[in-house]
């Protein structure tokens, strides 16, 4: 068994039935419900109520478009986004691009390992540093399910964890229903000071995940194998269903987190930390709800750190044509998180800041994705239509504008 990222797609027999074509988007969707999302959404809801609900709705709509384009790119070309970039960039540009992509992957792993460690502390009283090591070891076990012939087993394990995440976080909002009129008001785009812009960037970085864009192109390629021209439209149709279903699930979880915080935790002291939010849930909704919250957080950390490590391998292999065993990547990327845990860095603040780092990495993934899928010479008959192209360009422009506003308000406020 090997755990290296692969450049060539595995050979699969022709698939029959829609269900056999689904799966890659659900793996990518794990990136949208990681512990960074939990921290950002709970902080936003507890501190500002429903004010930033519109950010989640807009970000989820953007995520549907982005993830579909990522999968479409590999279905049509047979190559991943990093591989296509490698073929078009010079050596220096390729190394620089790889550097920022690896920084994004490191920030992702930081959030996921810390989140899992906090969950173990909440459930079993495990010290954070020990919890981080446990998360790393378990995630390695999940990664070992993935090999040339086992991508579907990895998908099945990740989808099972996704179901646990759904139960863990949606159950809380069912116990504390939100105020419908206030929630509707939260759909109107607005900010209240630089801190809300920081949170919006954090929520955006946690919802539109750069590493998920790179990974999805590889997952779709590995899942479907070489797609014959006469099957391309069918596979693309199934991909749309896959993405819509997966991101609908992720969107419901994310929105539930914010609604729970806004309805049950707003103004409660200490809810700006995961531990405080867990304690507040226990106080206001009962120990059962708090247990589900902690279990959901643990499943989130375990699944998302496995997906993040896989994405890092895809990025390195695609851009540098270098295969690094996932065991090695798992150990190396685990180190920054363990340092933070050992140094006593506030876990929740580290999670929120890590999501801001991800937000700055989004344009580097989205701009080339839009450019490549809008290239008729590359995509042929499946090139982006005018409406799709305009929507994608608008999404990129909004991300860049939000980050510029964040910089301005942070350093001048």
XYZ file of C-alpha atoms in Angstrom:
413
model
C 0.000 0.000 0.000
C 1.217 3.463 -0.825
C 0.042 6.804 0.497
C 1.717 9.023 -2.067
C -0.223 11.512 -4.140
C -0.477 10.295 -7.734
C -0.230 12.093 -11.029
C -1.963 9.524 -13.174
C -5.644 8.803 -12.758
C -6.572 5.283 -11.761
C -8.321 3.179 -14.338
C -11.987 2.615 -13.529
C -14.537 0.576 -15.420
C -17.459 2.491 -16.941
C -19.768 3.541 -14.124
C -23.498 2.994 -14.076
C -25.990 4.929 -12.049
C -25.870 8.414 -10.609
C -24.822 7.321 -7.111
C -21.609 5.777 -8.430
C -20.679 9.162 -9.895
C -21.126 11.034 -6.610
C -18.549 11.448 -3.857
C -15.668 13.849 -4.631
C -17.601 16.960 -3.617
C -18.492 15.464 -0.232
C -14.798 15.021 0.516
C -14.099 18.614 -0.531
C -17.086 19.753 1.543
C -15.315 18.621 4.718
C -13.047 21.635 4.248
C -16.136 23.828 4.608
C -17.108 22.462 8.033
C -13.718 22.339 9.743
C -12.925 23.692 13.244
C -12.006 27.032 11.697
C -15.616 27.365 10.590
C -16.784 26.522 14.086
C -14.604 29.218 15.663
C -15.392 31.895 13.080
C -19.142 31.250 13.005
C -19.567 30.967 16.766
C -17.511 34.121 17.322
C -19.594 36.019 14.770
C -22.936 34.804 16.116
C -22.114 35.233 19.804
C -20.601 38.676 19.318
C -22.838 40.201 16.641
C -25.942 38.068 16.476
C -27.323 37.596 12.983
C -25.380 40.530 11.505
C -23.024 38.422 9.372
C -25.445 35.712 8.283
C -25.341 37.167 4.769
C -21.613 36.424 4.594
C -22.242 32.696 5.038
C -25.029 32.631 2.468
C -22.948 34.508 -0.113
C -19.833 32.462 0.618
C -21.712 29.186 0.248
C -23.134 30.280 -3.105
C -19.612 31.172 -4.222
C -18.355 27.802 -2.987
C -20.876 25.912 -5.143
C -19.646 27.710 -8.252
C -15.960 27.380 -7.380
C -16.063 23.679 -6.516
C -18.005 22.855 -9.664
C -15.445 24.670 -11.812
C -12.622 22.809 -10.058
C -14.209 19.419 -10.732
C -15.175 20.383 -14.279
C -11.601 21.354 -15.059
C -10.257 17.897 -14.249
C -13.165 15.996 -15.802
C -12.651 17.764 -19.126
C -8.831 17.918 -19.174
C -7.884 14.861 -17.115
C -5.436 17.017 -15.121
C -5.591 18.703 -11.732
C -5.434 22.469 -11.245
C -1.872 22.335 -9.813
C -0.718 20.190 -12.757
C -2.131 22.637 -15.281
C -0.474 25.535 -13.460
C 2.880 23.737 -13.459
C 2.719 23.475 -17.236
C 2.085 27.215 -17.577
C 4.414 28.765 -14.979
C 8.153 29.319 -15.072
C 10.363 27.821 -12.392
C 10.479 30.897 -10.103
C 6.770 31.621 -10.473
C 5.940 27.982 -9.819
C 8.018 27.923 -6.632
C 6.472 31.174 -5.407
C 2.989 29.889 -6.144
C 3.755 26.637 -4.352
C 5.029 28.601 -1.352
C 1.791 30.498 -0.868
C -0.273 27.348 -1.442
C 1.732 25.514 1.217
C 1.223 28.431 3.627
C -2.514 28.094 3.066
C -2.295 24.341 3.670
C -0.324 24.939 6.892
C -2.921 27.423 8.140
C -5.614 24.876 7.357
C -3.861 22.134 9.281
C -3.292 24.445 12.224
C -7.025 25.051 12.546
C -7.983 21.429 12.137
C -5.511 19.896 14.584
C -6.200 22.547 17.221
C -9.947 22.056 16.826
C -9.642 18.299 17.243
C -7.392 18.738 20.294
C -9.909 21.094 21.916
C -12.682 18.547 21.255
C -10.698 15.783 22.964
C -10.138 18.067 25.936
C -13.859 18.800 26.151
C -14.797 15.116 25.883
C -12.094 13.421 27.930
C -10.026 16.136 29.608
C -7.070 15.270 27.354
C -4.238 17.868 27.495
C -4.183 19.923 24.306
C -0.711 18.828 23.245
C -1.559 15.146 23.703
C -4.855 15.722 21.916
C -3.021 17.231 18.959
C -0.827 14.119 18.709
C -3.888 11.846 18.860
C -5.603 13.812 16.089
C -2.483 13.515 13.957
C -2.264 9.742 14.450
C -5.950 9.115 13.748
C -5.859 11.313 10.652
C -2.907 9.276 9.386
C -5.015 6.148 9.736
C -7.727 7.762 7.633
C -5.182 8.768 5.005
C -3.950 5.188 4.741
C -7.381 4.236 3.375
C -6.459 6.211 0.279
C -4.350 4.564 -2.394
C -4.617 3.966 -6.106
C -7.509 1.555 -5.673
C -8.938 2.800 -2.404
C -10.115 6.345 -3.058
C -13.726 5.248 -2.556
C -12.943 3.846 0.905
C -11.415 7.182 1.861
C -14.508 8.941 0.507
C -16.804 6.639 2.500
C -14.899 7.261 5.743
C -14.974 11.028 5.237
C -18.699 11.041 4.381
C -19.405 9.042 7.568
C -17.598 11.698 9.599
C -19.548 14.382 7.730
C -22.793 12.815 8.939
C -21.507 12.970 12.524
C -20.659 16.653 12.018
C -24.170 17.364 10.734
C -25.795 15.756 13.770
C -23.365 17.419 16.149
C -23.974 20.978 15.021
C -27.492 21.025 13.556
C -29.031 19.469 16.673
C -28.190 22.558 18.724
C -30.109 24.980 16.547
C -33.135 22.677 16.634
C -33.104 22.987 20.411
C -32.760 26.782 20.266
C -34.691 28.002 17.194
C -33.575 31.404 15.894
C -35.714 34.509 15.681
C -37.026 34.456 12.110
C -37.291 38.227 11.673
C -33.804 38.900 13.066
C -32.362 36.133 10.922
C -34.000 37.646 7.835
C -32.448 41.018 8.725
C -29.069 39.283 8.832
C -29.352 38.600 5.104
C -28.852 42.314 4.359
C -25.139 42.960 3.615
C -23.544 45.350 6.124
C -20.678 45.694 8.604
C -20.280 47.332 12.011
C -16.638 48.321 12.361
C -13.316 46.734 11.490
C -13.795 43.735 13.795
C -16.807 42.589 11.784
C -14.765 42.897 8.580
C -12.090 40.701 10.193
C -14.729 38.158 11.120
C -16.254 38.299 7.632
C -12.842 37.613 6.088
C -12.393 34.771 8.559
C -15.800 33.314 7.700
C -15.085 33.670 3.995
C -11.688 32.022 4.364
C -13.338 29.190 6.288
C -16.088 28.746 3.706
C -14.338 29.191 0.347
C -11.249 27.107 1.057
C -8.266 27.404 -1.316
C -6.951 23.913 -0.589
C -10.399 22.465 -1.323
C -10.213 23.997 -4.803
C -6.914 22.244 -5.521
C -8.051 18.993 -3.912
C -11.422 18.735 -5.650
C -9.821 18.670 -9.078
C -7.698 15.704 -7.946
C -10.594 13.899 -6.218
C -12.788 14.206 -9.308
C -9.967 12.960 -11.531
C -9.217 9.992 -9.272
C -12.890 9.134 -8.740
C -13.964 9.119 -12.388
C -10.714 8.058 -14.041
C -10.244 8.952 -17.721
C -13.564 10.265 -19.025
C -14.322 9.412 -22.648
C -15.655 12.357 -24.689
C -19.092 10.775 -25.121
C -19.437 10.486 -21.301
C -18.258 13.995 -20.412
C -21.676 15.637 -20.315
C -23.115 12.862 -18.161
C -20.233 13.074 -15.699
C -20.510 16.863 -15.581
C -24.231 16.579 -14.894
C -23.540 14.200 -12.023
C -20.818 16.554 -10.794
C -23.323 19.396 -10.551
C -25.596 17.207 -8.422
C -22.623 16.111 -6.305
C -21.506 19.695 -5.646
C -24.989 21.052 -4.946
C -25.802 18.247 -2.498
C -22.453 18.403 -0.687
C -22.367 22.186 -0.369
C -26.016 22.253 0.711
C -25.066 20.005 3.621
C -22.026 22.139 4.440
C -24.064 25.335 4.168
C -26.730 24.045 6.537
C -24.055 23.134 9.106
C -22.318 26.520 8.866
C -25.524 28.512 9.078
C -26.678 26.365 11.998
C -23.504 27.234 13.903
C -24.092 30.970 13.538
C -27.815 30.701 14.281
C -27.105 28.674 17.411
C -24.619 31.249 18.664
C -26.912 34.151 17.799
C -30.009 32.652 19.428
C -28.541 30.916 22.505
C -25.080 32.341 23.132
C -25.252 36.037 22.282
C -23.861 38.155 25.053
C -22.977 35.128 27.169
C -19.597 35.606 28.808
C -16.777 33.423 27.490
C -18.371 32.406 24.198
C -15.456 33.868 22.259
C -13.648 30.552 22.876
C -14.599 27.009 21.886
C -14.437 25.898 25.516
C -16.645 28.798 26.566
C -19.136 28.100 23.796
C -19.277 24.446 24.845
C -19.899 25.453 28.468
C -22.595 27.904 27.389
C -24.306 25.237 25.289
C -24.275 22.925 28.310
C -25.753 25.644 30.529
C -28.443 26.847 28.142
C -29.285 23.707 26.157
C -28.206 20.836 28.394
C -25.362 18.359 28.643
C -26.728 16.267 25.764
C -26.454 19.179 23.356
C -22.976 19.981 24.664
C -21.891 16.359 24.121
C -23.132 16.430 20.523
C -21.326 19.749 20.022
C -18.013 18.271 21.211
C -18.450 15.094 19.151
C -19.206 17.184 16.065
C -16.095 19.267 16.700
C -13.951 16.130 17.053
C -15.314 14.598 13.841
C -14.688 17.923 12.124
C -11.061 18.014 13.239
C -10.317 14.396 12.325
C -11.919 14.531 8.881
C -10.686 17.955 7.867
C -7.060 17.428 8.881
C -6.991 14.230 6.804
C -8.439 16.074 3.818
C -6.012 18.964 4.378
C -2.971 16.671 4.368
C -4.237 15.015 1.196
C -4.668 18.451 -0.398
C -1.114 19.423 0.523
C 0.218 16.322 -1.222
C -1.845 17.138 -4.320
C -0.471 20.699 -4.367
C 3.166 19.643 -4.043
C 2.908 16.838 -6.567
C 1.040 18.948 -9.070
C 3.194 22.073 -8.893
C 6.624 20.544 -8.262
C 6.112 17.018 -9.586
C 7.410 15.728 -6.254
C 5.759 12.837 -4.427
C 6.111 13.053 -0.649
C 4.658 10.177 1.413
C 1.610 11.315 3.319
C 3.227 10.008 6.513
C 6.035 12.539 6.061
C 3.624 15.355 5.206
C 1.449 14.445 8.188
C 4.404 14.695 10.572
C 5.772 17.934 9.087
C 2.453 19.780 8.933
C 1.577 18.625 12.444
C 4.550 20.443 13.965
C 3.233 24.077 13.789
C -0.029 23.076 15.442
C 1.766 21.187 18.205
C 4.044 24.192 18.796
C 1.002 26.451 19.192
C -0.673 23.995 21.548
C 2.503 23.530 23.593
C 3.122 27.290 23.789
C -0.329 27.940 25.210
C -1.609 30.048 22.298
C -5.331 30.773 22.635
C -6.868 28.036 20.451
C -9.944 29.944 19.311
C -7.994 33.066 18.343
C -5.497 30.902 16.448
C -8.389 29.310 14.583
C -9.909 32.649 13.572
C -6.555 34.093 12.439
C -5.798 30.936 10.448
C -9.023 31.445 8.534
C -7.979 35.007 7.659
C -4.761 33.565 6.183
C -6.912 31.240 4.098
C -8.964 34.189 2.885
C -5.845 35.825 1.452
C -5.026 32.612 -0.388
C -8.388 32.423 -2.149
C -7.568 34.732 -5.108
C -4.464 32.661 -5.935
C -6.688 29.619 -6.386
C -9.716 31.297 -7.939
C -8.109 33.548 -10.541
C -6.271 30.763 -12.411
C -9.285 28.461 -12.019
C -11.558 30.992 -13.701
C -8.969 31.734 -16.391
C -8.411 28.057 -17.226
C -12.078 27.060 -17.300
C -12.778 30.101 -19.506
C -10.128 29.048 -22.049
C -11.791 27.595 -25.145
C -8.508 26.096 -26.347
C -8.315 24.071 -23.137
C -11.975 23.332 -22.392
C -13.399 23.127 -25.912
C -17.198 22.834 -25.929
C -17.241 22.844 -22.121
C -15.737 26.321 -21.748
C -17.503 28.562 -19.210
C -20.570 30.255 -20.581
C -20.794 34.023 -20.377
C -23.033 33.989 -17.284
C -20.795 31.527 -15.465
C -17.711 33.553 -16.341
C -19.277 36.796 -15.091
C -20.412 35.153 -11.851
C -16.944 33.719 -11.245
C -15.204 37.031 -11.975
C -17.627 38.807 -9.629
C -16.865 36.299 -6.858
C -13.115 36.839 -7.241
C -13.580 40.614 -7.239
C -15.617 40.458 -4.019
C -12.964 38.371 -2.292
C -10.190 40.769 -3.284
C -12.262 43.786 -2.229
C -12.990 42.260 1.177
C -9.314 41.575 1.791
C -8.324 45.115 0.795
C -10.970 46.484 3.169
C -9.661 44.206 5.900
C -6.122 45.526 5.483
C -7.281 49.139 5.434
C -9.479 48.867 8.524
C -6.959 46.777 10.456
C -4.033 49.134 9.968
C -5.886 52.464 10.012
C -8.587 51.701 12.565
